């Protein structure tokens, strides 16, 4: 009994705190202000990742708290077996959290079951669920190089609490810590946003907590609280915005409802401010919405709130304002107003003043339209933008449009599921847009086929290449004649693996029926569509070797412990497979790449838990622990720190 905007958010939180029967991971993707495309996915047939799903789900829920309209995207992140954190999984640095276009589709027939039922998942909120991660934070104490945030989430009896501990990246020593307690009977997922804060504009942390009460009827308050801490952990300022939610019959009304959209670089200095959409929207059970959206900026220096640009209004849907890279050559982020509807349009405004830059004409903009910067395709002064209108996750009417970033002119519109920043493609290495054209499954009583199609398209609309993939199985039939099947589709853009100037994709197509299973997976070259067969691992933050490129890691149970494996992203060849010391008895796991040690290769973060204890650690590219922290599973801060021997070589080669 609520419009899609908020209904999807409640769904993702309910599912995210459940024990998901899928492979683990996390993903949030925004490039230049684009919201995550179907943000994560699941090849749900690998038993090795089942135990990791709780941590992944909490990560998705945490990221979904940024915006109700990101929730349906972040839901999929809870099931993703491959992650690209860009340069680092810093929640605040939206520009670095590529990819932009994630697709997940899964389903089943007969007795097959894929994914949790929302009603059942909602009941799982009372279960204990944890997430432990390390987030790069810069030099907080200004004395020994980069630091990290030891960020932990815990759920107990429907309340989500968070703990943040600043640690030296070199030794793991704790610098300071804070605990953020959730509120009963409300959705409250606090998260840290690392940035430059305070009047001195020095590295610090924004603690962001959006508390949205659950209600089936009546009027309740929504509160957004942002606290700034200096690098030493000292409080600098606190800002609180409050809105109202009213549910009456089949109508939901949001009044001055604040929603964190993400970071925006809107002033001529290093660091970012927070972009908040203040929403006044009325929605009905049939999905119809109308109302307004006012962009507001929370200054990271002072906490002062300032309106930016005019109010965006729509009679047919809920408008939205998102940040995009500079369109007027001032090197500051700008704003894109998504005005959906039959005669919808995109209006861009200066990020520092709100003054209009241009308004598009004739660009299809649906109620679920997404904006992504795809770079300077024509060598123009401003980056071009794509608008993805994903009708019910890849429906027959999904389209992708390319917009000239200089003047807002429509370049072309094609049937496709979503578009992403590709780089240069084809033998002539021409600037192109990457498209996920279509995904889906088709079957009958005899066979089941999972399909996906990809293409690269130039600025003038010419197709550089087209690639189609499929996995087909024979449907198994029981002695009683009953048949069932299930499928899963994962498509995840990552960065340039080879590197060859084109961003690549992790792809997985899986069909299963009884004991029959067909699977096509690996890294798809953005340059020419070539498939490199390899495990669907987690993309690292740069190569594990010296030099450019991206490699992959997996972190899976082996015997009584956990094994970390590393693979050459360009070839699929395995570098090593090593058991993590101290991982005996640990089941739930997460591993990803970061850049904090200052060396010319990716560092690695590992996180794992069992029923009683949790482990988080920073490793070098060779999988040797630089330091680890073990603690009780329910501890939000503290624990026992172990510092490893300083390695001779941080990189593989």
PDB file of C-alpha atoms in Angstrom, residues 36-267:
ATOM      1  CA  UNK A  36      22.917   1.810  -9.422  1.00  0.00           C
ATOM      2  CA  UNK A  37      21.443  -0.164 -12.241  1.00  0.00           C
ATOM      3  CA  UNK A  38      19.871  -3.506 -11.227  1.00  0.00           C
ATOM      4  CA  UNK A  39      22.539  -3.559  -8.625  1.00  0.00           C
ATOM      5  CA  UNK A  40      23.805  -6.894  -8.097  1.00  0.00           C
ATOM      6  CA  UNK A  41      22.935 -10.313  -8.915  1.00  0.00           C
ATOM      7  CA  UNK A  42      23.202 -13.854  -8.112  1.00  0.00           C
ATOM      8  CA  UNK A  43      24.464 -17.015  -9.565  1.00  0.00           C
ATOM      9  CA  UNK A  44      22.627 -18.814  -6.818  1.00  0.00           C
ATOM     10  CA  UNK A  45      23.874 -22.290  -7.525  1.00  0.00           C
ATOM     11  CA  UNK A  46      27.257 -22.118  -5.800  1.00  0.00           C
ATOM     12  CA  UNK A  47      27.017 -23.517  -2.263  1.00  0.00           C
ATOM     13  CA  UNK A  48      30.354 -21.981  -1.317  1.00  0.00           C
ATOM     14  CA  UNK A  49      28.850 -18.537  -0.943  1.00  0.00           C
ATOM     15  CA  UNK A  50      25.664 -19.356   0.933  1.00  0.00           C
ATOM     16  CA  UNK A  51      27.081 -18.430   4.329  1.00  0.00           C
ATOM     17  CA  UNK A  52      28.369 -15.091   3.012  1.00  0.00           C
ATOM     18  CA  UNK A  53      24.935 -13.844   2.046  1.00  0.00           C
ATOM     19  CA  UNK A  54      24.137 -12.351   5.428  1.00  0.00           C
ATOM     20  CA  UNK A  55      27.094 -10.006   5.260  1.00  0.00           C
ATOM     21  CA  UNK A  56      26.373  -9.184   1.639  1.00  0.00           C
ATOM     22  CA  UNK A  57      22.736  -8.541   2.421  1.00  0.00           C
ATOM     23  CA  UNK A  58      23.625  -6.167   5.215  1.00  0.00           C
ATOM     24  CA  UNK A  59      25.930  -4.358   2.838  1.00  0.00           C
ATOM     25  CA  UNK A  60      23.094  -3.976   0.366  1.00  0.00           C
ATOM     26  CA  UNK A  61      20.764  -2.739   3.057  1.00  0.00           C
ATOM     27  CA  UNK A  62      23.372  -0.276   4.251  1.00  0.00           C
ATOM     28  CA  UNK A  63      23.856   1.113   0.775  1.00  0.00           C
ATOM     29  CA  UNK A  64      20.136   1.182   0.109  1.00  0.00           C
ATOM     30  CA  UNK A  65      19.772   3.588   2.989  1.00  0.00           C
ATOM     31  CA  UNK A  66      21.268   6.251   0.744  1.00  0.00           C
ATOM     32  CA  UNK A  67      18.029   6.547  -1.194  1.00  0.00           C
ATOM     33  CA  UNK A  68      14.654   4.832  -1.271  1.00  0.00           C
ATOM     34  CA  UNK A  69      14.912   4.793  -5.036  1.00  0.00           C
ATOM     35  CA  UNK A  70      18.199   2.925  -4.862  1.00  0.00           C
ATOM     36  CA  UNK A  71      16.682   0.160  -2.801  1.00  0.00           C
ATOM     37  CA  UNK A  72      15.469  -2.141  -5.543  1.00  0.00           C
ATOM     38  CA  UNK A  73      18.934  -1.907  -7.077  1.00  0.00           C
ATOM     39  CA  UNK A  74      20.789  -2.557  -3.851  1.00  0.00           C
ATOM     40  CA  UNK A  75      18.586  -5.572  -3.142  1.00  0.00           C
ATOM     41  CA  UNK A  76      20.284  -7.365  -5.976  1.00  0.00           C
ATOM     42  CA  UNK A  77      23.666  -6.464  -4.521  1.00  0.00           C
ATOM     43  CA  UNK A  78      23.008  -8.860  -1.682  1.00  0.00           C
ATOM     44  CA  UNK A  79      23.356 -11.753  -4.081  1.00  0.00           C
ATOM     45  CA  UNK A  80      26.348 -10.699  -6.172  1.00  0.00           C
ATOM     46  CA  UNK A  81      29.282 -13.109  -6.411  1.00  0.00           C
ATOM     47  CA  UNK A  82      31.563 -10.504  -7.999  1.00  0.00           C
ATOM     48  CA  UNK A  83      32.314  -6.968  -6.890  1.00  0.00           C
ATOM     49  CA  UNK A  84      34.079  -4.030  -8.503  1.00  0.00           C
ATOM     50  CA  UNK A  85      34.926  -1.435  -5.889  1.00  0.00           C
ATOM     51  CA  UNK A  86      36.786   0.723  -8.382  1.00  0.00           C
ATOM     52  CA  UNK A  87      39.670   2.278  -6.539  1.00  0.00           C
ATOM     53  CA  UNK A  88      38.207   1.448  -3.119  1.00  0.00           C
ATOM     54  CA  UNK A  89      34.903   0.482  -1.539  1.00  0.00           C
ATOM     55  CA  UNK A  90      34.508   3.879   0.114  1.00  0.00           C
ATOM     56  CA  UNK A  91      30.800   4.434   0.528  1.00  0.00           C
ATOM     57  CA  UNK A  92      31.084   8.164   0.071  1.00  0.00           C
ATOM     58  CA  UNK A  93      33.123   8.234  -3.123  1.00  0.00           C
ATOM     59  CA  UNK A  94      30.386   7.589  -5.603  1.00  0.00           C
ATOM     60  CA  UNK A  95      32.628   8.426  -8.547  1.00  0.00           C
ATOM     61  CA  UNK A  96      34.918   5.510  -7.696  1.00  0.00           C
ATOM     62  CA  UNK A  97      32.258   2.891  -7.155  1.00  0.00           C
ATOM     63  CA  UNK A  98      31.898   1.717 -10.724  1.00  0.00           C
ATOM     64  CA  UNK A  99      30.263  -0.197 -12.436  1.00  0.00           C
ATOM     65  CA  UNK A 100      27.199   1.685 -13.528  1.00  0.00           C
ATOM     66  CA  UNK A 101      24.967  -1.005 -14.990  1.00  0.00           C
ATOM     67  CA  UNK A 102      24.320  -4.246 -13.116  1.00  0.00           C
ATOM     68  CA  UNK A 103      21.764  -6.814 -14.168  1.00  0.00           C
ATOM     69  CA  UNK A 104      20.266  -9.675 -12.224  1.00  0.00           C
ATOM     70  CA  UNK A 105      17.460 -11.872 -13.354  1.00  0.00           C
ATOM     71  CA  UNK A 106      16.537 -15.149 -11.754  1.00  0.00           C
ATOM     72  CA  UNK A 107      13.526 -17.338 -11.411  1.00  0.00           C
ATOM     73  CA  UNK A 108      12.154 -20.821 -11.514  1.00  0.00           C
ATOM     74  CA  UNK A 109       9.195 -22.989 -12.290  1.00  0.00           C
ATOM     75  CA  UNK A 110       7.582 -26.002 -10.703  1.00  0.00           C
ATOM     76  CA  UNK A 111       9.145 -26.770  -7.351  1.00  0.00           C
ATOM     77  CA  UNK A 112      12.221 -24.652  -8.015  1.00  0.00           C
ATOM     78  CA  UNK A 113      12.795 -21.734  -5.692  1.00  0.00           C
ATOM     79  CA  UNK A 114      15.202 -18.868  -6.288  1.00  0.00           C
ATOM     80  CA  UNK A 115      15.477 -16.059  -3.808  1.00  0.00           C
ATOM     81  CA  UNK A 116      13.600 -15.401  -0.598  1.00  0.00           C
ATOM     82  CA  UNK A 117       9.934 -14.566  -0.400  1.00  0.00           C
ATOM     83  CA  UNK A 118       9.483 -10.974   0.837  1.00  0.00           C
ATOM     84  CA  UNK A 119       6.968 -11.900   3.555  1.00  0.00           C
ATOM     85  CA  UNK A 120       9.219 -14.614   4.941  1.00  0.00           C
ATOM     86  CA  UNK A 121      12.234 -12.349   4.715  1.00  0.00           C
ATOM     87  CA  UNK A 122      10.515  -9.635   6.708  1.00  0.00           C
ATOM     88  CA  UNK A 123      10.202 -12.014   9.634  1.00  0.00           C
ATOM     89  CA  UNK A 124      13.955 -12.605   9.525  1.00  0.00           C
ATOM     90  CA  UNK A 125      14.684  -9.065  10.673  1.00  0.00           C
ATOM     91  CA  UNK A 126      14.805 -10.348  14.232  1.00  0.00           C
ATOM     92  CA  UNK A 127      17.746 -12.610  13.405  1.00  0.00           C
ATOM     93  CA  UNK A 128      21.345 -11.652  14.176  1.00  0.00           C
ATOM     94  CA  UNK A 129      23.139 -10.518  11.042  1.00  0.00           C
ATOM     95  CA  UNK A 130      26.583  -8.953  10.792  1.00  0.00           C
ATOM     96  CA  UNK A 131      28.761  -7.116   8.334  1.00  0.00           C
ATOM     97  CA  UNK A 132      32.403  -6.238   8.910  1.00  0.00           C
ATOM     98  CA  UNK A 133      34.379  -4.272   6.337  1.00  0.00           C
ATOM     99  CA  UNK A 134      37.423  -2.004   6.002  1.00  0.00           C
ATOM    100  CA  UNK A 135      36.907   1.299   4.207  1.00  0.00           C
ATOM    101  CA  UNK A 136      39.864   3.450   3.026  1.00  0.00           C
ATOM    102  CA  UNK A 137      39.899   6.750   4.923  1.00  0.00           C
ATOM    103  CA  UNK A 138      43.034   8.706   4.007  1.00  0.00           C
ATOM    104  CA  UNK A 139      45.459  10.008   6.626  1.00  0.00           C
ATOM    105  CA  UNK A 140      43.105  10.765   9.519  1.00  0.00           C
ATOM    106  CA  UNK A 141      45.750  11.308  12.198  1.00  0.00           C
ATOM    107  CA  UNK A 142      48.192  13.049   9.842  1.00  0.00           C
ATOM    108  CA  UNK A 143      51.257  11.144  10.969  1.00  0.00           C
ATOM    109  CA  UNK A 144      51.700   7.677   9.504  1.00  0.00           C
ATOM    110  CA  UNK A 145      50.047   7.562   6.102  1.00  0.00           C
ATOM    111  CA  UNK A 146      46.649   6.167   5.081  1.00  0.00           C
ATOM    112  CA  UNK A 147      44.099   4.955   7.614  1.00  0.00           C
ATOM    113  CA  UNK A 148      40.996   2.779   7.335  1.00  0.00           C
ATOM    114  CA  UNK A 149      37.599   2.544   8.989  1.00  0.00           C
ATOM    115  CA  UNK A 150      36.710  -0.759  10.629  1.00  0.00           C
ATOM    116  CA  UNK A 151      32.966  -0.637   9.954  1.00  0.00           C
ATOM    117  CA  UNK A 152      30.638  -3.180  11.564  1.00  0.00           C
ATOM    118  CA  UNK A 153      26.892  -3.637  11.355  1.00  0.00           C
ATOM    119  CA  UNK A 154      24.832  -5.809  13.642  1.00  0.00           C
ATOM    120  CA  UNK A 155      21.137  -6.661  13.709  1.00  0.00           C
ATOM    121  CA  UNK A 156      19.403  -7.823  16.857  1.00  0.00           C
ATOM    122  CA  UNK A 157      15.637  -8.046  17.354  1.00  0.00           C
ATOM    123  CA  UNK A 158      14.881  -5.730  14.465  1.00  0.00           C
ATOM    124  CA  UNK A 159      17.364  -3.004  15.441  1.00  0.00           C
ATOM    125  CA  UNK A 160      20.381  -2.248  13.246  1.00  0.00           C
ATOM    126  CA  UNK A 161      23.429  -0.869  15.091  1.00  0.00           C
ATOM    127  CA  UNK A 162      26.756   0.243  13.662  1.00  0.00           C
ATOM    128  CA  UNK A 163      30.275   0.628  14.979  1.00  0.00           C
ATOM    129  CA  UNK A 164      33.059   2.669  13.370  1.00  0.00           C
ATOM    130  CA  UNK A 165      36.700   2.373  14.443  1.00  0.00           C
ATOM    131  CA  UNK A 166      39.437   4.384  12.754  1.00  0.00           C
ATOM    132  CA  UNK A 167      42.591   2.297  12.396  1.00  0.00           C
ATOM    133  CA  UNK A 168      46.072   2.814  11.029  1.00  0.00           C
ATOM    134  CA  UNK A 169      46.287   1.023   7.693  1.00  0.00           C
ATOM    135  CA  UNK A 170      49.931   0.230   8.432  1.00  0.00           C
ATOM    136  CA  UNK A 171      49.467  -1.503  11.793  1.00  0.00           C
ATOM    137  CA  UNK A 172      45.726  -1.811  12.436  1.00  0.00           C
ATOM    138  CA  UNK A 173      46.092   0.153  15.683  1.00  0.00           C
ATOM    139  CA  UNK A 174      42.827   1.799  16.787  1.00  0.00           C
ATOM    140  CA  UNK A 175      42.787   5.611  16.660  1.00  0.00           C
ATOM    141  CA  UNK A 176      39.213   6.205  17.892  1.00  0.00           C
ATOM    142  CA  UNK A 177      35.809   4.569  17.712  1.00  0.00           C
ATOM    143  CA  UNK A 178      32.120   5.447  17.742  1.00  0.00           C
ATOM    144  CA  UNK A 179      28.943   3.392  18.106  1.00  0.00           C
ATOM    145  CA  UNK A 180      25.724   4.419  16.349  1.00  0.00           C
ATOM    146  CA  UNK A 181      22.655   2.755  17.815  1.00  0.00           C
ATOM    147  CA  UNK A 182      19.581   2.131  15.721  1.00  0.00           C
ATOM    148  CA  UNK A 183      15.979   2.790  16.651  1.00  0.00           C
ATOM    149  CA  UNK A 184      13.364   0.158  17.328  1.00  0.00           C
ATOM    150  CA  UNK A 185      10.422  -0.010  14.923  1.00  0.00           C
ATOM    151  CA  UNK A 186      12.258   2.017  12.294  1.00  0.00           C
ATOM    152  CA  UNK A 187      14.648   1.490   9.423  1.00  0.00           C
ATOM    153  CA  UNK A 188      17.941   3.001  10.544  1.00  0.00           C
ATOM    154  CA  UNK A 189      21.180   1.925   8.892  1.00  0.00           C
ATOM    155  CA  UNK A 190      24.015   4.291   9.856  1.00  0.00           C
ATOM    156  CA  UNK A 191      27.010   4.432   7.529  1.00  0.00           C
ATOM    157  CA  UNK A 192      30.285   6.390   7.476  1.00  0.00           C
ATOM    158  CA  UNK A 193      31.173   8.700   4.586  1.00  0.00           C
ATOM    159  CA  UNK A 194      34.904   9.438   4.432  1.00  0.00           C
ATOM    160  CA  UNK A 195      35.686  12.928   3.176  1.00  0.00           C
ATOM    161  CA  UNK A 196      37.264  16.276   3.979  1.00  0.00           C
ATOM    162  CA  UNK A 197      35.241  17.915   6.711  1.00  0.00           C
ATOM    163  CA  UNK A 198      35.142  20.946   8.984  1.00  0.00           C
ATOM    164  CA  UNK A 199      36.425  24.511   8.489  1.00  0.00           C
ATOM    165  CA  UNK A 200      40.002  23.204   8.101  1.00  0.00           C
ATOM    166  CA  UNK A 201      38.909  20.977   5.165  1.00  0.00           C
ATOM    167  CA  UNK A 202      40.934  18.033   6.454  1.00  0.00           C
ATOM    168  CA  UNK A 203      40.296  14.279   6.225  1.00  0.00           C
ATOM    169  CA  UNK A 204      37.471  13.199   8.493  1.00  0.00           C
ATOM    170  CA  UNK A 205      34.240  11.222   8.565  1.00  0.00           C
ATOM    171  CA  UNK A 206      30.566  11.992   8.114  1.00  0.00           C
ATOM    172  CA  UNK A 207      28.308   9.638  10.071  1.00  0.00           C
ATOM    173  CA  UNK A 208      25.014   9.461   8.184  1.00  0.00           C
ATOM    174  CA  UNK A 209      21.896   7.954   9.730  1.00  0.00           C
ATOM    175  CA  UNK A 210      18.500   8.021   8.050  1.00  0.00           C
ATOM    176  CA  UNK A 211      15.802   6.680  10.348  1.00  0.00           C
ATOM    177  CA  UNK A 212      12.521   5.853   8.615  1.00  0.00           C
ATOM    178  CA  UNK A 213       9.762   4.399  10.815  1.00  0.00           C
ATOM    179  CA  UNK A 214       7.723   1.445   9.619  1.00  0.00           C
ATOM    180  CA  UNK A 215       4.018   2.128   9.426  1.00  0.00           C
ATOM    181  CA  UNK A 216       1.011   0.592   7.731  1.00  0.00           C
ATOM    182  CA  UNK A 217      -1.255   3.513   8.565  1.00  0.00           C
ATOM    183  CA  UNK A 218      -1.059   6.908  10.214  1.00  0.00           C
ATOM    184  CA  UNK A 219       1.608   9.624  10.323  1.00  0.00           C
ATOM    185  CA  UNK A 220       5.236   9.209  11.366  1.00  0.00           C
ATOM    186  CA  UNK A 221       8.459  11.210  11.131  1.00  0.00           C
ATOM    187  CA  UNK A 222      11.553  10.467   9.052  1.00  0.00           C
ATOM    188  CA  UNK A 223      14.846  11.825  10.368  1.00  0.00           C
ATOM    189  CA  UNK A 224      18.153  12.292   8.551  1.00  0.00           C
ATOM    190  CA  UNK A 225      21.049  12.972  10.922  1.00  0.00           C
ATOM    191  CA  UNK A 226      24.571  13.802   9.716  1.00  0.00           C
ATOM    192  CA  UNK A 227      27.460  14.151  12.180  1.00  0.00           C
ATOM    193  CA  UNK A 228      30.932  15.346  11.190  1.00  0.00           C
ATOM    194  CA  UNK A 229      34.000  14.006  12.988  1.00  0.00           C
ATOM    195  CA  UNK A 230      37.535  15.286  12.564  1.00  0.00           C
ATOM    196  CA  UNK A 231      40.374  12.929  11.712  1.00  0.00           C
ATOM    197  CA  UNK A 232      41.000  12.565  15.454  1.00  0.00           C
ATOM    198  CA  UNK A 233      37.351  11.642  16.050  1.00  0.00           C
ATOM    199  CA  UNK A 234      36.356  14.975  17.626  1.00  0.00           C
ATOM    200  CA  UNK A 235      32.784  16.129  16.881  1.00  0.00           C
ATOM    201  CA  UNK A 236      32.613  19.144  14.562  1.00  0.00           C
ATOM    202  CA  UNK A 237      28.922  19.664  13.778  1.00  0.00           C
ATOM    203  CA  UNK A 238      25.571  17.872  13.624  1.00  0.00           C
ATOM    204  CA  UNK A 239      22.769  18.531  11.137  1.00  0.00           C
ATOM    205  CA  UNK A 240      19.300  17.012  11.322  1.00  0.00           C
ATOM    206  CA  UNK A 241      16.543  17.108   8.683  1.00  0.00           C
ATOM    207  CA  UNK A 242      13.051  15.849   9.460  1.00  0.00           C
ATOM    208  CA  UNK A 243      10.208  14.902   7.138  1.00  0.00           C
ATOM    209  CA  UNK A 244       6.811  13.309   7.471  1.00  0.00           C
ATOM    210  CA  UNK A 245       5.288  10.106   6.133  1.00  0.00           C
ATOM    211  CA  UNK A 246       1.520   9.633   6.075  1.00  0.00           C
ATOM    212  CA  UNK A 247      -0.201   6.401   5.012  1.00  0.00           C
ATOM    213  CA  UNK A 248      -3.956   6.490   4.631  1.00  0.00           C
ATOM    214  CA  UNK A 249      -5.858   3.811   2.720  1.00  0.00           C
ATOM    215  CA  UNK A 250      -4.213   3.317  -0.677  1.00  0.00           C
ATOM    216  CA  UNK A 251      -2.387   6.660  -0.529  1.00  0.00           C
ATOM    217  CA  UNK A 252       1.069   7.471   0.801  1.00  0.00           C
ATOM    218  CA  UNK A 253       2.238  11.068   1.195  1.00  0.00           C
ATOM    219  CA  UNK A 254       5.815  12.162   1.802  1.00  0.00           C
ATOM    220  CA  UNK A 255       6.191  15.711   3.118  1.00  0.00           C
ATOM    221  CA  UNK A 256       9.622  17.392   3.198  1.00  0.00           C
ATOM    222  CA  UNK A 257      11.049  13.861   3.183  1.00  0.00           C
ATOM    223  CA  UNK A 258      14.896  14.031   3.114  1.00  0.00           C
ATOM    224  CA  UNK A 259      16.749  11.387   1.092  1.00  0.00           C
ATOM    225  CA  UNK A 260      20.549  11.194   0.810  1.00  0.00           C
ATOM    226  CA  UNK A 261      21.476  10.833  -2.871  1.00  0.00           C
ATOM    227  CA  UNK A 262      25.262  10.893  -2.484  1.00  0.00           C
ATOM    228  CA  UNK A 263      28.395  13.016  -2.656  1.00  0.00           C
ATOM    229  CA  UNK A 264      28.747  16.070  -4.857  1.00  0.00           C
ATOM    230  CA  UNK A 265      31.885  18.086  -5.563  1.00  0.00           C
ATOM    231  CA  UNK A 266      30.237  21.508  -5.818  1.00  0.00           C
ATOM    232  CA  UNK A 267      32.850  23.923  -4.469  1.00  0.00           C
TER     233      UNK A 267
END
